[in-house]
Each structure stands twice: as C-alpha cells, then as structure tokens.
C-alpha cells in the first residue's frame, strides 16, 4: 500500500486575490500580459500560450490537451501523475486492491473547494456517477469504461468495482478530476462549464472566449500555495505569433515548437529552449473501410515505400527519432525490440502490383495541419516518397477539429497521417483505439489481435502484458495496419522569468511552474 503525506496549508491572502481579480477585469480581450517576477503590484504572473482556447471548463466534458491543461490548474485528480510519470496520491492519500476487481481509496480530510464546499467521499461518488451518466454527455466517460460503480465506505473512504481485473485502474484515477456536487446542483451544468469551481492549485477568475482564461493561486491549496500568483492561458493559434510573443516577453511558455525555430529562439537572450523525450508521435494509418487501403498488399507497399530518416535528419534537425512501430518507446510496456519493415522501393512496387495496381494508383491522403510540429510538412515528404513507387497522393491538410470528426466517423481518407499522444502511459488504450475491432477510431479488424488486446487489458502480470503487446504490435507491423513514422523530442521554450521543465506526457501542469531566482 502506498502512503504519502503532503505539506500543510499556507495562510490566506485575500488582499492578493482581490488585487489580481481587479487587474484581470481591467484587461481588454486582445491584451497580452507581460510577465515575470513580482511587478509593481507585487503579483507574479505567467502567460502560457496554447494553440487553441479551452472548449469548456467542465473537466468531464473535454478530452483535448489544451483544455485539459487549463482544467488541471483548477481541479485536482484523485491520484496524480507526477513529473516523472509515477502515480502518487492526490485527493486520495492511499489506495489498496482488496480483490481482483475492487480498489479502496482513503481521501484527504483537509480539502475544500474554492467556494468553501467540503470535499469527502460523497463528492468522489457524485463525480464518478456524473461522468458515467449518459445524460452528462461526458467526453471523459470512456476513461472509466471498466469501472462499474463507486461506493461510499465511510466519510473519507470510497470503493471502486471494475468489470474485471484492470491493470490501469490507478492511471484512470489520475484522470478523475473531482467536481463540486452542491454547486453543480444549484447552478446547473452550463453555468458550471463557464464558471468552474475546483479544489486545485488555482481559482478561476475570467474566461474571454477565444482569447484567454485567467486563474489565480489558491492560498489554501493542500500542497502549498503555487509559486506563481496568476496564470493566463492564452489562445494563440499561429505558432509564429507564439514565437514572437516569447521573444517580445509577452508570453512565458510555449510547448511543441517546430524544430526549425530552435536556432532562432536559442539566439534570443530572454528565452531558454528545454527538451524531453515524450510520448508524442507521428504515424501513418489506414481507413481499411476505403479501397485501396482494404488491400493488405497495398498497405505493405506503403510500408516499404516510406522512409522516416530524411524527416528526422532534415525536417526535424534530429529533434526526433525514427519510430519503428506506432507507439512511443517512453511508454513502459511498449515493445522495444520490433523493427519496422525496411525501406525498399523495389519491394513496394512488387506489393503494389500484387495488390492489382501494376501501373500505380491515385489516392487521397489527409493530414493534420498545425496540431503537431511540422505535421503537414512531414506528410508532404511521405507523399513525395509514395509517388516514387507509383502511389500518386493528393494531400489534404485539415484543421484538427474536422480531422477528428473524419476519423471518428470513419470517413477519413484511405491513407492518413496522424499525430498522437499517450497520457495513460500504457499500451492498452493506444492499441485499442487504433487497431482493435471495437476501438473508437479503428477500422482494422482481426480476431487474433482482439484476443491479445483483451488478454493484455485484463492481466495484472506486467511481464505477461509486455509479451502480449509484443505479439500485438508485431501483428500491426506485419499486417501494415499502421506504420510508425517519428517520435518527437518535445521542444518547449520558456522566458527567463520562469522556471519549468517539460513532461514526457506533453501536459502542462501550472503548479509545476516557478519563478526564476
């Protein structure tokens, strides 16, 4: 059983809160905040620029990274994914498995929501029941698909029951952000989604749609008051504008910068580039419902026709590595020994002829455009390589929202490139999503692979699970169900006014941001 104790409370400072609230209300909708060490009012601030605004501030109705980053500054999870990717106590102080399908968690007794509402086991049960209720229409519901119920055992003890052995139960708890029952019942879902109340390190102050979300440090936070008094989550769709904001001092943190901007930023006196290996990847996938991708020999032709090395060495300036299979090697139970099918244009042409296209074939390929660094440019290189073997590609860069809709409705092009992340740090959600018959975005169907996925999902033996995923991803490679392209090195840039280190899961946790000394 894992036990952990946290630091005590910090004293209140309501004067500070009032001050920063007034400051935030005075800002116009297009104002960028200049940041850094304590200013005239003695308030430290940091501006984080992301590619998109939050879609909601209800943590159960979001699933994208940008919105999740904002929500995680306001809310707390039951368990915490720490910076080193280990799982630690958060609102739960400890946990234990009491049977193959039951987990019991003890909760903190010194936590209140920002509006003073108490936190206890009834709160956790309400949170779980709400996310599972179809009426909530919670995008986060799929995170908890294996959990059947949450029972209150005592005022500060809850018990979860799963539908079978669940090796990633603890990881699921890192995504259960706790919401206030009384406040939601009084105000309703829509109001709550615009005026959030959590137990997290920052209190909500202001949301200017398509521009910014402002939060201020919660001085009663149970892990201790955050180092930075005020955080502004700024929506800046254009990467060039984010870069310019860093250089001018209007922005303090930008994540996932393109490799071709590293030299420019390193030359800036006020900016530091920080890097980490991460779970973000680029892969090439198929809509197997759409010809010619329904033909295995066509997919094998594609697999032998693409070569990630020019992308890594040229486009990415070696701020990436060749990805042999479509899962990042930082995932603890990702197979490490499987090699990709070799780049072999002659063999690609042989497979293309075997697929019934001896004179080549024309095909549409959709790619993301600006969601991941150089995603469109990577797709352009792949399209050029495919043309060398007779696969004539019409490339269609697509905005992320539309791309997601096409993938989820299985109306995506026969070939498509896609960025991906893995916030679970486990192989199961990724292999399920893309390659299991019932995966939410999968068009591939193979009973042998499905059996492996189910076996891996229900095994509590780490060695057995690793062996299972080696077989599963070997099958993905040999069937050319999906093709790995590159694994990103996460490139981020911070102003010299703040201290922060990027995380392998690509998340930004506001509580981890400090001020430079």
Short mmCIF file of C-alpha atoms in Angstrom, two decimals:
data_model
loop_
_atom_site.label_atom_id
_atom_site.label_comp_id
_atom_site.label_asym_id
_atom_site.label_seq_id
_atom_site.Cartn_x
_atom_site.Cartn_y
_atom_site.Cartn_z
CA UNK A 1 0.00 0.00 0.00
CA UNK A 2 1.32 3.42 -0.99
CA UNK A 3 1.08 6.16 1.63
CA UNK A 4 2.03 9.75 1.20
CA UNK A 5 1.86 12.90 3.33
CA UNK A 6 1.68 16.40 1.95
CA UNK A 7 2.79 19.75 3.22
CA UNK A 8 0.50 21.85 5.37
CA UNK A 9 -1.71 24.76 4.41
CA UNK A 10 -0.46 28.18 3.56
CA UNK A 11 -2.03 31.26 5.21
CA UNK A 12 -4.80 33.18 3.44
CA UNK A 13 -4.04 36.24 1.40
CA UNK A 14 -7.38 37.58 0.30
CA UNK A 15 -5.91 41.00 -0.45
CA UNK A 16 -3.76 39.44 -3.15
CA UNK A 17 -6.73 37.66 -4.65
CA UNK A 18 -8.81 40.83 -4.83
CA UNK A 19 -5.94 42.68 -6.42
CA UNK A 20 -5.35 40.18 -9.20
CA UNK A 21 -9.08 39.90 -9.84
CA UNK A 22 -9.29 43.65 -10.36
CA UNK A 23 -6.27 43.58 -12.65
CA UNK A 24 -7.76 40.81 -14.75
CA UNK A 25 -11.06 42.63 -15.16
CA UNK A 26 -9.21 45.67 -16.47
CA UNK A 27 -7.57 43.79 -19.34
CA UNK A 28 -9.07 44.10 -22.80
CA UNK A 29 -9.82 40.96 -24.79
CA UNK A 30 -6.75 41.23 -27.00
CA UNK A 31 -4.26 42.22 -24.29
CA UNK A 32 -1.23 40.03 -23.68
CA UNK A 33 0.09 40.16 -20.15
CA UNK A 34 3.71 40.96 -19.56
CA UNK A 35 5.02 38.51 -17.13
CA UNK A 36 7.66 37.65 -14.70
CA UNK A 37 8.97 38.28 -11.30
CA UNK A 38 6.82 40.41 -8.98
CA UNK A 39 5.76 43.62 -10.69
CA UNK A 40 4.57 46.94 -9.36
CA UNK A 41 1.67 45.35 -7.53
CA UNK A 42 3.84 42.57 -6.18
CA UNK A 43 1.93 39.98 -8.17
CA UNK A 44 3.92 37.35 -10.09
CA UNK A 45 2.37 36.24 -13.36
CA UNK A 46 2.96 33.77 -16.18
CA UNK A 47 1.37 33.62 -19.62
CA UNK A 48 1.13 30.22 -21.27
CA UNK A 49 0.32 30.28 -24.99
CA UNK A 50 -1.53 27.32 -26.48
CA UNK A 51 -2.80 26.66 -29.98
CA UNK A 52 -6.47 26.69 -29.02
CA UNK A 53 -8.82 28.10 -26.41
CA UNK A 54 -10.49 25.80 -23.88
CA UNK A 55 -13.67 24.27 -25.28
CA UNK A 56 -15.27 24.13 -21.82
CA UNK A 57 -14.15 24.43 -18.20
CA UNK A 58 -16.21 21.41 -17.16
CA UNK A 59 -13.46 18.78 -16.80
CA UNK A 60 -15.79 15.91 -17.63
CA UNK A 61 -16.83 17.36 -20.99
CA UNK A 62 -13.39 17.76 -22.52
CA UNK A 63 -10.75 15.42 -23.87
CA UNK A 64 -8.21 17.62 -25.72
CA UNK A 65 -4.82 18.52 -24.30
CA UNK A 66 -5.18 22.32 -24.39
CA UNK A 67 -8.46 22.26 -22.45
CA UNK A 68 -7.11 19.58 -20.12
CA UNK A 69 -4.14 21.74 -19.21
CA UNK A 70 -6.44 24.59 -18.17
CA UNK A 71 -8.79 22.30 -16.24
CA UNK A 72 -5.92 20.68 -14.35
CA UNK A 73 -4.95 24.06 -12.97
CA UNK A 74 -8.44 24.44 -11.43
CA UNK A 75 -9.28 20.86 -10.43
CA UNK A 76 -7.49 18.03 -8.67
CA UNK A 77 -7.47 14.36 -9.67
CA UNK A 78 -8.00 11.53 -7.21
CA UNK A 79 -4.45 10.36 -7.93
CA UNK A 80 -1.64 12.34 -9.51
CA UNK A 81 0.65 11.58 -12.47
CA UNK A 82 3.87 13.16 -11.22
CA UNK A 83 6.52 14.81 -13.36
CA UNK A 84 8.50 11.54 -13.57
CA UNK A 85 5.27 9.79 -14.71
CA UNK A 86 4.93 7.84 -11.46
CA UNK A 87 1.47 7.74 -9.89
CA UNK A 88 1.17 9.43 -6.49
CA UNK A 89 -1.56 10.30 -4.02
CA UNK A 90 -3.51 13.49 -4.61
CA UNK A 91 -7.04 13.84 -3.22
CA UNK A 92 -6.65 10.21 -2.17
CA UNK A 93 -3.97 9.70 0.47
CA UNK A 94 -3.53 5.98 -0.17
CA UNK A 95 -5.07 3.08 -2.04
CA UNK A 96 -5.15 -0.70 -1.94
CA UNK A 97 -6.53 -3.50 -4.08
CA UNK A 98 -8.87 -5.55 -1.89
CA UNK A 99 -9.78 -8.10 -4.59
CA UNK A 100 -9.13 -8.63 -8.29
CA UNK A 101 -11.96 -6.22 -9.11
CA UNK A 102 -12.13 -3.88 -6.10
CA UNK A 103 -9.99 -0.94 -5.04
CA UNK A 104 -10.38 1.04 -1.83
CA UNK A 105 -9.10 4.59 -1.50
CA UNK A 106 -8.80 6.81 1.56
CA UNK A 107 -9.29 10.53 0.98
CA UNK A 108 -7.80 13.70 2.38
CA UNK A 109 -9.74 15.32 5.23
CA UNK A 110 -8.34 18.86 4.86
CA UNK A 111 -9.62 19.82 1.42
CA UNK A 112 -12.38 22.26 0.43
CA UNK A 113 -13.50 23.56 -2.92
CA UNK A 114 -12.67 27.16 -3.80
CA UNK A 115 -16.21 28.20 -2.78
CA UNK A 116 -15.90 26.54 0.62
CA UNK A 117 -17.89 23.41 -0.25
CA UNK A 118 -16.47 20.39 1.62
CA UNK A 119 -14.66 17.53 -0.10
CA UNK A 120 -15.41 13.98 1.04
CA UNK A 121 -16.35 10.51 -0.21
CA UNK A 122 -19.81 11.67 -1.31
CA UNK A 123 -18.03 14.17 -3.56
CA UNK A 124 -16.00 11.44 -5.27
CA UNK A 125 -19.08 9.27 -5.73
CA UNK A 126 -21.01 12.22 -7.25
CA UNK A 127 -18.07 12.92 -9.58
CA UNK A 128 -17.88 9.32 -10.76
CA UNK A 129 -21.65 8.90 -11.13
CA UNK A 130 -21.87 12.15 -13.09
CA UNK A 131 -19.14 11.23 -15.57
CA UNK A 132 -20.76 7.83 -16.17
CA UNK A 133 -24.29 9.22 -16.54
CA UNK A 134 -25.20 9.31 -20.28
CA UNK A 135 -27.22 12.46 -19.60
CA UNK A 136 -23.98 14.30 -18.79
CA UNK A 137 -22.62 13.56 -22.26
CA UNK A 138 -19.16 13.48 -20.74
CA UNK A 139 -16.32 13.04 -23.23
CA UNK A 140 -14.25 11.75 -20.32
CA UNK A 141 -16.66 8.85 -19.72
CA UNK A 142 -14.59 6.49 -21.87
CA UNK A 143 -11.69 6.85 -19.43
CA UNK A 144 -13.72 4.92 -16.88
CA UNK A 145 -15.35 2.30 -19.08
CA UNK A 146 -14.04 -0.61 -16.99
CA UNK A 147 -15.34 0.78 -13.68
CA UNK A 148 -18.82 -0.37 -12.73
CA UNK A 149 -19.51 1.64 -9.58
CA UNK A 150 -18.20 3.77 -6.75
CA UNK A 151 -19.46 3.04 -3.23
CA UNK A 152 -19.10 5.19 -0.14
CA UNK A 153 -17.47 3.10 2.59
CA UNK A 154 -17.03 5.92 5.09
CA UNK A 155 -16.90 9.74 5.17
CA UNK A 156 -13.41 9.66 3.64
CA UNK A 157 -13.22 6.18 2.11
CA UNK A 158 -14.55 5.02 -1.28
CA UNK A 159 -14.52 1.67 -3.06
CA UNK A 160 -14.47 1.22 -6.84
CA UNK A 161 -15.58 -2.00 -8.52
CA UNK A 162 -14.34 -2.88 -12.00
CA UNK A 163 -15.80 -5.29 -14.55
CA UNK A 164 -12.66 -7.43 -14.38
CA UNK A 165 -9.01 -7.16 -13.39
CA UNK A 166 -7.93 -3.69 -14.55
CA UNK A 167 -4.16 -3.14 -14.75
CA UNK A 168 -4.56 0.58 -15.44
CA UNK A 169 -7.10 1.38 -12.72
CA UNK A 170 -4.67 3.74 -10.96
CA UNK A 171 -3.96 5.53 -14.22
CA UNK A 172 -7.71 6.00 -14.66
CA UNK A 173 -7.84 7.72 -11.27
CA UNK A 174 -5.29 10.30 -12.49
CA UNK A 175 -7.97 11.44 -14.95
CA UNK A 176 -10.86 11.61 -12.47
CA UNK A 177 -10.98 15.36 -11.76
CA UNK A 178 -13.29 15.98 -8.81
CA UNK A 179 -16.22 18.41 -9.17
CA UNK A 180 -18.43 20.11 -6.52
CA UNK A 181 -21.87 18.41 -6.13
CA UNK A 182 -23.74 21.21 -4.31
CA UNK A 183 -22.50 23.95 -6.67
CA UNK A 184 -23.42 22.00 -9.80
CA UNK A 185 -26.87 21.10 -8.47
CA UNK A 186 -27.54 24.76 -7.65
CA UNK A 187 -26.11 26.34 -10.79
CA UNK A 188 -26.56 23.69 -13.45
CA UNK A 189 -24.12 22.15 -15.93
CA UNK A 190 -23.93 25.04 -18.39
CA UNK A 191 -23.15 27.64 -15.73
CA UNK A 192 -20.61 25.31 -14.15
CA UNK A 193 -18.88 24.85 -17.51
CA UNK A 194 -18.38 28.62 -17.75
CA UNK A 195 -17.73 29.37 -14.06
CA UNK A 196 -15.75 26.45 -12.70
CA UNK A 197 -15.08 25.68 -9.05
CA UNK A 198 -12.50 23.07 -8.11
CA UNK A 199 -10.08 22.13 -5.36
CA UNK A 200 -6.97 22.68 -7.50
CA UNK A 201 -3.97 24.96 -7.14
CA UNK A 202 -5.62 27.87 -8.96
CA UNK A 203 -9.02 29.57 -8.66
CA UNK A 204 -10.93 30.61 -11.75
CA UNK A 205 -11.14 34.36 -12.39
CA UNK A 206 -12.02 35.11 -16.00
CA UNK A 207 -12.64 33.50 -19.38
CA UNK A 208 -12.61 35.66 -22.50
CA UNK A 209 -13.71 33.33 -25.28
CA UNK A 210 -11.11 32.62 -27.95
CA UNK A 211 -8.61 34.74 -26.06
CA UNK A 212 -7.71 33.72 -22.52
CA UNK A 213 -8.54 32.00 -19.25
CA UNK A 214 -7.18 33.66 -16.11
CA UNK A 215 -6.65 31.84 -12.82
CA UNK A 216 -5.08 32.94 -9.53
CA UNK A 217 -3.25 30.97 -6.88
CA UNK A 218 -5.43 29.29 -4.24
CA UNK A 219 -3.70 30.16 -0.98
CA UNK A 220 -5.36 27.30 0.92
CA UNK A 221 -4.20 24.64 -1.55
CA UNK A 222 -3.33 21.47 0.31
CA UNK A 223 0.01 21.00 -1.46
CA UNK A 224 1.01 24.57 -0.64
CA UNK A 225 0.30 27.83 -2.46
CA UNK A 226 1.61 27.81 -6.07
CA UNK A 227 4.82 29.74 -6.75
CA UNK A 228 3.21 31.94 -9.43
CA UNK A 229 0.33 34.16 -8.27
CA UNK A 230 -1.51 34.40 -11.55
CA UNK A 231 -1.61 32.27 -14.69
CA UNK A 232 -3.07 33.35 -18.03
CA UNK A 233 -3.83 30.58 -20.52
CA UNK A 234 -3.62 32.45 -23.81
CA UNK A 235 -5.12 31.08 -27.04
CA UNK A 236 -2.71 31.85 -29.88
CA UNK A 237 -3.48 29.70 -32.95
CA UNK A 238 -0.47 30.76 -35.03
CA UNK A 239 2.86 29.32 -33.95
CA UNK A 240 4.69 32.33 -35.44
CA UNK A 241 2.71 34.62 -33.14
CA UNK A 242 3.53 32.42 -30.14
CA UNK A 243 7.23 32.59 -31.04
CA UNK A 244 7.07 36.36 -31.46
CA UNK A 245 5.35 36.67 -28.09
CA UNK A 246 8.14 34.73 -26.44
CA UNK A 247 10.76 36.94 -27.99
CA UNK A 248 8.96 40.14 -27.01
CA UNK A 249 8.40 38.99 -23.42
CA UNK A 250 4.59 38.91 -23.67
CA UNK A 251 4.47 35.11 -23.41
CA UNK A 252 6.37 32.91 -20.95
CA UNK A 253 5.81 29.35 -22.08
CA UNK A 254 5.18 27.70 -25.44
CA UNK A 255 5.22 23.96 -25.90
CA UNK A 256 5.80 21.84 -29.02
CA UNK A 257 7.72 24.42 -31.00
CA UNK A 258 8.90 23.45 -34.50
CA UNK A 259 12.47 22.24 -34.87
CA UNK A 260 13.24 24.97 -37.39
CA UNK A 261 12.60 27.61 -34.71
CA UNK A 262 15.11 26.23 -32.20
CA UNK A 263 18.05 28.19 -33.59
CA UNK A 264 16.09 31.44 -33.64
CA UNK A 265 14.92 31.01 -30.06
CA UNK A 266 18.33 29.95 -28.77
CA UNK A 267 19.70 33.21 -30.15
CA UNK A 268 17.21 35.17 -28.07
CA UNK A 269 18.70 36.41 -24.81
CA UNK A 270 15.44 36.16 -22.89
CA UNK A 271 14.35 32.68 -23.96
CA UNK A 272 15.51 29.18 -23.00
CA UNK A 273 14.72 26.08 -25.06
CA UNK A 274 14.00 22.98 -22.97
CA UNK A 275 13.54 19.44 -24.28
CA UNK A 276 12.43 15.99 -23.18
CA UNK A 277 11.70 12.64 -24.83
CA UNK A 278 7.95 12.28 -24.97
CA UNK A 279 5.03 10.09 -25.97
CA UNK A 280 4.06 12.26 -28.95
CA UNK A 281 4.44 10.56 -32.31
CA UNK A 282 3.59 10.83 -35.98
CA UNK A 283 2.19 7.73 -37.65
CA UNK A 284 0.63 6.71 -40.92
CA UNK A 285 -2.69 4.93 -40.62
CA UNK A 286 -5.29 3.50 -42.98
CA UNK A 287 -9.03 3.67 -43.32
CA UNK A 288 -9.44 0.00 -44.09
CA UNK A 289 -13.09 0.56 -44.97
CA UNK A 290 -11.92 2.52 -48.02
CA UNK A 291 -10.11 0.98 -51.02
CA UNK A 292 -7.29 0.58 -51.79
CA UNK A 293 -6.43 0.52 -48.06
CA UNK A 294 -8.61 -2.56 -47.60
CA UNK A 295 -5.95 -4.48 -49.53
CA UNK A 296 -3.12 -5.79 -47.34
CA UNK A 297 -0.67 -5.78 -50.26
CA UNK A 298 -1.36 -2.10 -50.90
CA UNK A 299 -0.68 -1.34 -47.23
CA UNK A 300 2.56 -3.36 -47.37
CA UNK A 301 3.57 -1.37 -50.47
CA UNK A 302 3.08 1.82 -48.47
CA UNK A 303 5.07 0.41 -45.54
CA UNK A 304 8.06 -0.38 -47.74
CA UNK A 305 7.83 2.95 -49.63
CA UNK A 306 8.19 5.35 -46.69
CA UNK A 307 11.48 6.27 -45.06
CA UNK A 308 11.40 8.44 -41.90
CA UNK A 309 15.14 9.11 -41.88
CA UNK A 310 15.06 12.21 -44.14
CA UNK A 311 12.28 13.57 -41.93
CA UNK A 312 14.29 13.07 -38.74
CA UNK A 313 17.55 14.39 -40.17
CA UNK A 314 16.14 17.13 -42.39
CA UNK A 315 12.80 18.49 -41.26
CA UNK A 316 13.29 17.76 -37.58
CA UNK A 317 17.03 18.54 -37.38
CA UNK A 318 17.36 15.34 -35.31
CA UNK A 319 14.87 16.61 -32.70
CA UNK A 320 13.02 13.32 -33.25
CA UNK A 321 13.77 9.62 -33.70
CA UNK A 322 12.62 7.03 -36.21
CA UNK A 323 9.55 5.23 -34.87
CA UNK A 324 9.57 1.51 -35.71
CA UNK A 325 6.02 0.79 -34.57
CA UNK A 326 3.16 3.24 -33.85
CA UNK A 327 3.74 3.65 -30.11
CA UNK A 328 6.39 5.72 -28.32
CA UNK A 329 9.21 3.91 -26.56
CA UNK A 330 8.76 6.03 -23.40
CA UNK A 331 5.60 4.03 -22.65
CA UNK A 332 6.78 1.50 -20.04
CA UNK A 333 5.13 -1.56 -21.62
CA UNK A 334 5.64 -0.57 -25.26
CA UNK A 335 7.57 -3.28 -27.15
CA UNK A 336 11.17 -2.20 -27.66
CA UNK A 337 12.57 -4.90 -29.97
CA UNK A 338 10.27 -4.78 -33.00
CA UNK A 339 11.92 -3.33 -36.10
CA UNK A 340 9.98 -1.58 -38.84
CA UNK A 341 9.57 -3.10 -42.31
CA UNK A 342 12.61 -1.94 -44.31
CA UNK A 343 12.56 0.93 -46.76
CA UNK A 344 12.63 -0.94 -50.08
CA UNK A 345 11.06 0.85 -53.11
CA UNK A 346 11.51 -2.23 -55.33
CA UNK A 347 9.58 -4.43 -52.90
CA UNK A 348 6.97 -1.69 -52.58
CA UNK A 349 6.38 -1.80 -56.35
CA UNK A 350 6.10 -5.61 -56.19
CA UNK A 351 3.42 -5.38 -53.49
CA UNK A 352 1.64 -2.64 -55.41
CA UNK A 353 1.45 -4.91 -58.48
CA UNK A 354 0.28 -7.79 -56.29
CA UNK A 355 -2.46 -5.53 -54.97
CA UNK A 356 -3.68 -5.06 -58.55
CA UNK A 357 -2.03 -1.73 -59.32
CA UNK A 358 0.94 -2.54 -61.60
CA UNK A 359 0.71 0.92 -63.17
CA UNK A 360 0.31 2.69 -59.86
CA UNK A 361 -2.72 4.17 -58.14
CA UNK A 362 -4.03 7.59 -57.15
CA UNK A 363 -5.16 8.08 -53.57
CA UNK A 364 -6.18 10.89 -51.23
CA UNK A 365 -4.24 11.44 -48.01
CA UNK A 366 -5.48 13.71 -45.21
CA UNK A 367 -3.04 15.09 -42.66
CA UNK A 368 -3.29 17.33 -39.62
CA UNK A 369 -2.27 20.91 -40.09
CA UNK A 370 -0.59 22.61 -37.16
CA UNK A 371 -1.72 20.32 -34.36
CA UNK A 372 1.73 18.73 -34.02
CA UNK A 373 5.08 20.25 -35.02
CA UNK A 374 5.72 20.04 -38.77
CA UNK A 375 2.77 17.65 -39.26
CA UNK A 376 1.86 19.00 -42.70
CA UNK A 377 5.49 19.10 -43.82
CA UNK A 378 6.03 15.51 -42.67
CA UNK A 379 3.03 14.41 -44.72
CA UNK A 380 4.41 16.25 -47.75
CA UNK A 381 7.66 14.27 -47.53
CA UNK A 382 5.74 10.99 -47.21
CA UNK A 383 3.57 11.87 -50.21
CA UNK A 384 6.67 12.51 -52.26
CA UNK A 385 8.18 9.17 -51.21
CA UNK A 386 4.98 7.33 -52.10
CA UNK A 387 4.95 8.93 -55.55
CA UNK A 388 8.35 7.35 -56.20
CA UNK A 389 6.78 3.88 -56.23
CA UNK A 390 3.64 4.84 -58.16
CA UNK A 391 1.27 5.86 -55.35
CA UNK A 392 0.11 9.28 -56.51
CA UNK A 393 -1.09 11.18 -53.46
CA UNK A 394 -3.48 14.12 -53.29
CA UNK A 395 -2.59 15.63 -49.94
CA UNK A 396 -5.29 17.42 -47.95
CA UNK A 397 -4.08 19.27 -44.82
CA UNK A 398 -7.03 19.53 -42.48
CA UNK A 399 -7.87 21.56 -39.38
CA UNK A 400 -7.79 19.46 -36.20
CA UNK A 401 -11.49 19.59 -35.35
CA UNK A 402 -12.53 18.47 -38.82
CA UNK A 403 -9.77 15.85 -38.84
CA UNK A 404 -11.09 14.37 -35.60
CA UNK A 405 -14.63 14.26 -36.97
CA UNK A 406 -13.49 12.43 -40.10
CA UNK A 407 -11.53 9.88 -38.07
CA UNK A 408 -14.32 9.22 -35.56
CA UNK A 409 -16.95 8.82 -38.29
CA UNK A 410 -14.64 6.55 -40.35
CA UNK A 411 -14.88 8.98 -43.26
CA UNK A 412 -11.17 9.73 -43.32
CA UNK A 413 -9.13 9.16 -46.49
CA UNK A 414 -7.70 5.67 -47.29
CA UNK A 415 -4.27 6.84 -46.05
CA UNK A 416 -3.87 9.48 -43.38
CA UNK A 417 -1.10 10.76 -41.19
CA UNK A 418 -1.84 11.48 -37.58
CA UNK A 419 -0.08 12.83 -34.53
CA UNK A 420 -0.75 11.04 -31.28
CA UNK A 421 -0.01 11.13 -27.58
CA UNK A 422 -0.49 8.62 -24.78
CA UNK A 423 -1.48 10.21 -21.49
CA UNK A 424 -2.12 6.80 -19.91
CA UNK A 425 1.50 5.71 -20.28
CA UNK A 426 0.21 2.24 -21.06
CA UNK A 427 -0.01 0.31 -24.33
CA UNK A 428 -3.63 -0.80 -23.97
CA UNK A 429 -5.52 2.46 -24.73
CA UNK A 430 -3.37 3.13 -27.80
CA UNK A 431 -3.51 -0.32 -29.41
CA UNK A 432 -7.24 -0.46 -28.64
CA UNK A 433 -8.06 2.95 -30.08
CA UNK A 434 -6.31 2.43 -33.41
CA UNK A 435 -6.32 -1.32 -34.09
CA UNK A 436 -8.91 -3.23 -32.04
CA UNK A 437 -12.20 -4.04 -33.76
CA UNK A 438 -14.13 -2.02 -31.19
CA UNK A 439 -11.57 0.79 -30.97
CA UNK A 440 -13.17 4.25 -31.06
CA UNK A 441 -11.23 5.29 -34.18
CA UNK A 442 -10.19 1.89 -35.56
CA UNK A 443 -11.20 0.49 -38.93
CA UNK A 444 -8.93 -2.55 -38.60
CA UNK A 445 -10.46 -5.84 -37.50
CA UNK A 446 -8.58 -9.00 -36.62
CA UNK A 447 -9.87 -11.52 -34.08
CA UNK A 448 -6.39 -12.71 -33.12
CA UNK A 449 -5.37 -9.14 -32.33
CA UNK A 450 -8.64 -8.53 -30.48
CA UNK A 451 -7.98 -11.58 -28.28
CA UNK A 452 -4.50 -10.28 -27.47
CA UNK A 453 -5.87 -6.85 -26.58
CA UNK A 454 -8.45 -8.32 -24.22
CA UNK A 455 -5.86 -10.57 -22.62
CA UNK A 456 -3.49 -7.65 -22.08
CA UNK A 457 -6.25 -5.47 -20.67
CA UNK A 458 -7.22 -7.98 -18.01
CA UNK A 459 -3.82 -9.29 -16.96
CA UNK A 460 -2.22 -7.98 -13.77
CA UNK A 461 1.14 -9.58 -14.66
CA UNK A 462 3.47 -6.90 -16.09
CA UNK A 463 5.76 -9.39 -17.86
CA UNK A 464 2.82 -11.18 -19.42
CA UNK A 465 1.36 -7.89 -20.63
CA UNK A 466 4.66 -6.88 -22.25
CA UNK A 467 4.80 -10.22 -24.11
CA UNK A 468 1.20 -9.74 -25.24
CA UNK A 469 1.88 -6.27 -26.66
CA UNK A 470 4.98 -7.55 -28.46
CA UNK A 471 2.75 -10.04 -30.28
CA UNK A 472 0.07 -7.43 -30.92
CA UNK A 473 2.40 -4.81 -32.38
CA UNK A 474 4.27 -7.42 -34.43
CA UNK A 475 0.89 -8.19 -35.98
CA UNK A 476 0.22 -4.47 -36.56
CA UNK A 477 3.56 -4.25 -38.39
CA UNK A 478 3.18 -7.45 -40.45
CA UNK A 479 -0.39 -6.60 -41.46
CA UNK A 480 0.61 -2.98 -42.11
CA UNK A 481 -2.39 -1.94 -40.05
CA UNK A 482 -0.44 1.14 -39.02
CA UNK A 483 3.07 2.48 -39.65
CA UNK A 484 5.28 4.36 -37.23
CA UNK A 485 6.98 7.46 -38.64
CA UNK A 486 8.70 9.54 -35.93
CA UNK A 487 8.75 10.02 -32.17
CA UNK A 488 9.08 13.67 -31.22
CA UNK A 489 11.58 15.16 -28.87
CA UNK A 490 9.31 17.64 -27.13
CA UNK A 491 10.70 21.11 -27.75
CA UNK A 492 9.43 23.87 -25.50
CA UNK A 493 10.57 27.39 -24.81
CA UNK A 494 10.27 29.49 -21.68
CA UNK A 495 11.08 33.05 -20.83
CA UNK A 496 13.96 33.52 -18.46
CA UNK A 497 11.50 34.91 -15.91
CA UNK A 498 10.05 31.48 -15.12
CA UNK A 499 11.39 28.04 -14.32
CA UNK A 500 9.70 24.94 -15.70
CA UNK A 501 10.62 21.56 -17.15
CA UNK A 502 8.57 19.78 -19.84
CA UNK A 503 6.87 16.48 -19.05
CA UNK A 504 7.10 13.28 -21.13
CA UNK A 505 3.28 13.17 -21.33
CA UNK A 506 3.23 16.56 -23.02
CA UNK A 507 0.97 18.07 -20.35
CA UNK A 508 1.49 21.48 -18.77
CA UNK A 509 0.78 21.48 -15.04
CA UNK A 510 0.55 25.07 -13.83
CA UNK A 511 1.53 24.05 -10.31
CA UNK A 512 4.95 22.97 -11.63
CA UNK A 513 5.77 26.47 -12.92
CA UNK A 514 8.08 28.53 -10.75
CA UNK A 515 9.79 31.89 -10.87
CA UNK A 516 13.46 32.17 -11.80
CA UNK A 517 15.68 33.29 -8.98
#
